[in-house]
Short mmCIF file of C-alpha atoms and ligand atoms in Angstrom, two decimals:
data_model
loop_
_atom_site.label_atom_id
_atom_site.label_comp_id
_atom_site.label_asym_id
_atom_site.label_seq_id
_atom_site.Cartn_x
_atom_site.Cartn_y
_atom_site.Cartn_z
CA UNK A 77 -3.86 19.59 2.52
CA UNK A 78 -6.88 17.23 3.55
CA UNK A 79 -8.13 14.03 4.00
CA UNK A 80 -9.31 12.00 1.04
CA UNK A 81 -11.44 9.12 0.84
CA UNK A 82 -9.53 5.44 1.16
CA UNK A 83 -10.99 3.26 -1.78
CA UNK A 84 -11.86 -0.03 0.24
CA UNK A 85 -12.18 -3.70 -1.71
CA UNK A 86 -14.15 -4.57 -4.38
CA UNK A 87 -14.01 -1.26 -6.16
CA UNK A 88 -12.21 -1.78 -9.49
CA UNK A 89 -9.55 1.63 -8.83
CA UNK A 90 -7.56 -0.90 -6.63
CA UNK A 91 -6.99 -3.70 -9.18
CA UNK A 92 -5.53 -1.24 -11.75
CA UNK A 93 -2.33 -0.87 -12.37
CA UNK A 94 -0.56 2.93 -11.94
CA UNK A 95 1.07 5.09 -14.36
CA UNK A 96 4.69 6.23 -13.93
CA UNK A 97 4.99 10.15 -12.66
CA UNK A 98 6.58 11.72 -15.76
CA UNK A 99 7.17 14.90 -13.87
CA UNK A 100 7.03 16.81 -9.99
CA UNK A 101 3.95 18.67 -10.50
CA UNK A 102 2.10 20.87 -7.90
CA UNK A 103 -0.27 17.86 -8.65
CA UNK A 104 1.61 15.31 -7.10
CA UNK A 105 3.11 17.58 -4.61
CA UNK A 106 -0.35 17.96 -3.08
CA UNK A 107 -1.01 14.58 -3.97
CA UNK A 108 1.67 13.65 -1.54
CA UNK A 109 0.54 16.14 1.11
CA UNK A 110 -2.87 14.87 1.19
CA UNK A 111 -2.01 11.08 1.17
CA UNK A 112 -0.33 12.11 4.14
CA UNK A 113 -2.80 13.51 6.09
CA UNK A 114 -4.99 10.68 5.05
CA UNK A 115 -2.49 7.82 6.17
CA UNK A 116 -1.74 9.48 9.66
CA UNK A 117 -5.59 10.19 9.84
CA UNK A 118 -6.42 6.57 9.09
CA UNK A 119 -4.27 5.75 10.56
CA UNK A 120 -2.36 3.65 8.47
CA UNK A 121 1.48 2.96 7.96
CA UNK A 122 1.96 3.12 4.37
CA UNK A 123 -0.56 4.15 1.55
CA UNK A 124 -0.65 3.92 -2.02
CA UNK A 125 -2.29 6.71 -4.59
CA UNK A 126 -4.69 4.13 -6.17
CA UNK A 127 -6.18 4.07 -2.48
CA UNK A 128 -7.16 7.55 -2.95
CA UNK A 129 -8.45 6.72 -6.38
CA UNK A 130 -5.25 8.18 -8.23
CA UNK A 131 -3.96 6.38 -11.00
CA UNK A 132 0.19 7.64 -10.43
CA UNK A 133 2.90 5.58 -9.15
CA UNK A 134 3.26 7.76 -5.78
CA UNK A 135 3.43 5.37 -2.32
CA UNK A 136 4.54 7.12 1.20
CA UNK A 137 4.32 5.04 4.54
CA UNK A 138 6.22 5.41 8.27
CA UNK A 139 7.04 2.83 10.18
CA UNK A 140 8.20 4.91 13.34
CA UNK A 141 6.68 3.52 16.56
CA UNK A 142 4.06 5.37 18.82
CA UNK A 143 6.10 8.16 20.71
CA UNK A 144 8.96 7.87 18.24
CA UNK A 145 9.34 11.36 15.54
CA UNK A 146 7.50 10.85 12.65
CA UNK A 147 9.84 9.61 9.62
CA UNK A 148 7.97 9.76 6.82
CA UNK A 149 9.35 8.53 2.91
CA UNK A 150 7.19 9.24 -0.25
CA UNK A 151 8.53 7.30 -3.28
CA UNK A 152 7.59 8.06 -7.06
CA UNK A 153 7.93 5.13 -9.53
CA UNK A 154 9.12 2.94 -6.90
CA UNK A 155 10.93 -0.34 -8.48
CA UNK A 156 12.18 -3.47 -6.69
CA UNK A 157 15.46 -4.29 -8.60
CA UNK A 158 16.09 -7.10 -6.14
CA UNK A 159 14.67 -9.31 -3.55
CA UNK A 160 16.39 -12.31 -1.43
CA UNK A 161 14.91 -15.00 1.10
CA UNK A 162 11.34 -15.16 2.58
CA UNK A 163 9.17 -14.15 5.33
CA UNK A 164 6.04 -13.93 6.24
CA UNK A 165 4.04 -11.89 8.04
CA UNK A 166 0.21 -10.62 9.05
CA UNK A 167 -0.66 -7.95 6.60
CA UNK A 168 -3.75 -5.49 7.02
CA UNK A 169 -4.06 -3.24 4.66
CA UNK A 170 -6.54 0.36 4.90
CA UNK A 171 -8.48 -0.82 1.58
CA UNK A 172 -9.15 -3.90 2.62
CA UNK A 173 -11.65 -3.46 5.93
CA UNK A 174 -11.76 -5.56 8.33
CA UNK A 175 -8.85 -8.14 7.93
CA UNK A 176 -5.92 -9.04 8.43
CA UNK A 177 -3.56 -12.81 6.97
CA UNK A 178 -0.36 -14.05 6.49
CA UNK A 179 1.56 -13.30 3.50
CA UNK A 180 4.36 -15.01 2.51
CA UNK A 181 6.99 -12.49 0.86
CA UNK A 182 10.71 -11.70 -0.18
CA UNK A 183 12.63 -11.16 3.43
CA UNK A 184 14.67 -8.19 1.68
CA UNK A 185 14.40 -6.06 -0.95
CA UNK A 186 16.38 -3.28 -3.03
CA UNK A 187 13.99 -0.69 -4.65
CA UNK A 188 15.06 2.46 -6.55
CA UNK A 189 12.70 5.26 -7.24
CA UNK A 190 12.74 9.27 -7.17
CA UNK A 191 12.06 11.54 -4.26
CA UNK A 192 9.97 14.32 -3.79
CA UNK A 193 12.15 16.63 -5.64
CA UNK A 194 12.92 14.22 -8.62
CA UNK A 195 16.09 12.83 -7.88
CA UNK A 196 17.06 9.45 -8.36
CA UNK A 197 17.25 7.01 -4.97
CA UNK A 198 17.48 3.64 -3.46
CA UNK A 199 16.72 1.89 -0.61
CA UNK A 200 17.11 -1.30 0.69
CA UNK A 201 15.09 -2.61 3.25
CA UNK A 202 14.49 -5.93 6.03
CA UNK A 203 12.29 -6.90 8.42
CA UNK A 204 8.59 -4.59 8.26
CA UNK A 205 10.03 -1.96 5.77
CA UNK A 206 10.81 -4.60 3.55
CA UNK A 207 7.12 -6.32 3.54
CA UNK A 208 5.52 -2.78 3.21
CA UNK A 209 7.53 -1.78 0.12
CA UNK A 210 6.65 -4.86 -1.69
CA UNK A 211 3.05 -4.22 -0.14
CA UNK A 212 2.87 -0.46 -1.52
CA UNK A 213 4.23 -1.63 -4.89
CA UNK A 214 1.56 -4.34 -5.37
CA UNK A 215 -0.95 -1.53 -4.97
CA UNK A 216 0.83 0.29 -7.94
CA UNK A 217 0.23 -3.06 -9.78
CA UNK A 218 -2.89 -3.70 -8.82
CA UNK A 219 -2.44 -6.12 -6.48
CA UNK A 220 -3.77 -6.34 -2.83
CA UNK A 221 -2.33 -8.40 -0.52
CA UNK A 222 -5.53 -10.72 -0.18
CA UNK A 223 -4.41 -11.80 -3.90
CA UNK A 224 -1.66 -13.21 -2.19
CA UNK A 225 -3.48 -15.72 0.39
CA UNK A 226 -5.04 -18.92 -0.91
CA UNK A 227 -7.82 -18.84 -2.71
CA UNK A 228 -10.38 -20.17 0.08
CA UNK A 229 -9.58 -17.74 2.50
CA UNK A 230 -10.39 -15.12 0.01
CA UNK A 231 -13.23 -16.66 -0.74
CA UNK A 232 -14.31 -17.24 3.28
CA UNK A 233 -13.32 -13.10 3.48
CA UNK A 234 -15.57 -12.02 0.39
CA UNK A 235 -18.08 -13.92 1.71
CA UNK A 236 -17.81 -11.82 4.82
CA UNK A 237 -17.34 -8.90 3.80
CA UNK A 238 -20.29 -9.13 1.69
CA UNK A 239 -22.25 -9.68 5.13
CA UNK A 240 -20.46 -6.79 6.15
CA UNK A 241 -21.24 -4.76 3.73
CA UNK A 242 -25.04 -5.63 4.08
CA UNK A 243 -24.97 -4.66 7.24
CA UNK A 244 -23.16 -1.08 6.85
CA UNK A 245 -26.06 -0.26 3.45
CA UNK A 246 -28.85 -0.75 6.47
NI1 NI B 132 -2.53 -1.64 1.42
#
């Protein structure tokens, strides 16, 4: 197990769009077990394998609170086969440093996908869980949540975080 690198906004990895897991492989197995230790590291609450640069449809996140036992869920070739009503909420997200808006999404959501050992499952989800499935899904997609704000905030952010990113080059 170790820590891998989080991909962070502009780099291209995060606008491409994952490819299903065909199989369980000791590949994805440690795949999992290092997007683990990368998320808690972080730390992060959910974390998508395009973030570590890895191309699969493999997402894992834990929304237990501080103190609470850990309750971690990886998915592979998660699918939202249904979503009702709207919320929104702040979203941060590990790739994308230093920011944080509102995103409007669906308010509930059913997704299906396998577990760790292959088999088939579903879960439906409210509330946070719901907004960080749909979240970790975009990634799969290609899609960070800043895609999903208006267009001049992302353009007031880039301009920022190219500052920013001066700044850190120094
Ligand atoms: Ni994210």
């Amino acid at each position: 197990m170790a820590i891998r690198k989080i991909i962070t906004y502009p780099h291209p990895v995060l606008k491409e769009a994952a490819a299903p897991v065909e199989k369980i492989t000791p590949e994805i197995l440690s795949l999992f077990a290092d997007m683990a230790d990368t998320m808690y590291a972080a730390p992060g609450i959910g974390l998508a394998a395009n973030q570590v640069g890895v191309l699969k449809r493999v997402i894992i996140f834990d929304l237990s609170r501080e103190g609470e036992n850990k309750k971690l869920t990886a998915l592979i070739n998660p699918e939202i086969i249904w979503a009702e009503g709207e919320t929104t909420h702040e979203e941060a997200c590990l790739s994308v440093i230093d920011y944080s808006a509102e995103v409007r999404r669906s308010a509930q959501v059913k997704v299906t996908a396998l577990n760790l050992a292959g088999e088939p499952m579903e879960l439906e989800g409210e509330g946070l869980l719901a907004i960080c499935l749909q979240h970790e899904i975009d990634h799969l997609n290609g899609i960070l949540y800043i895609d999903r704000i208006s267009s001049l905030k992302r353009m007031l952010y880039k301009r920022r975080l190219k500052k920013i990113l001066k700044v850190e080059a120094l």
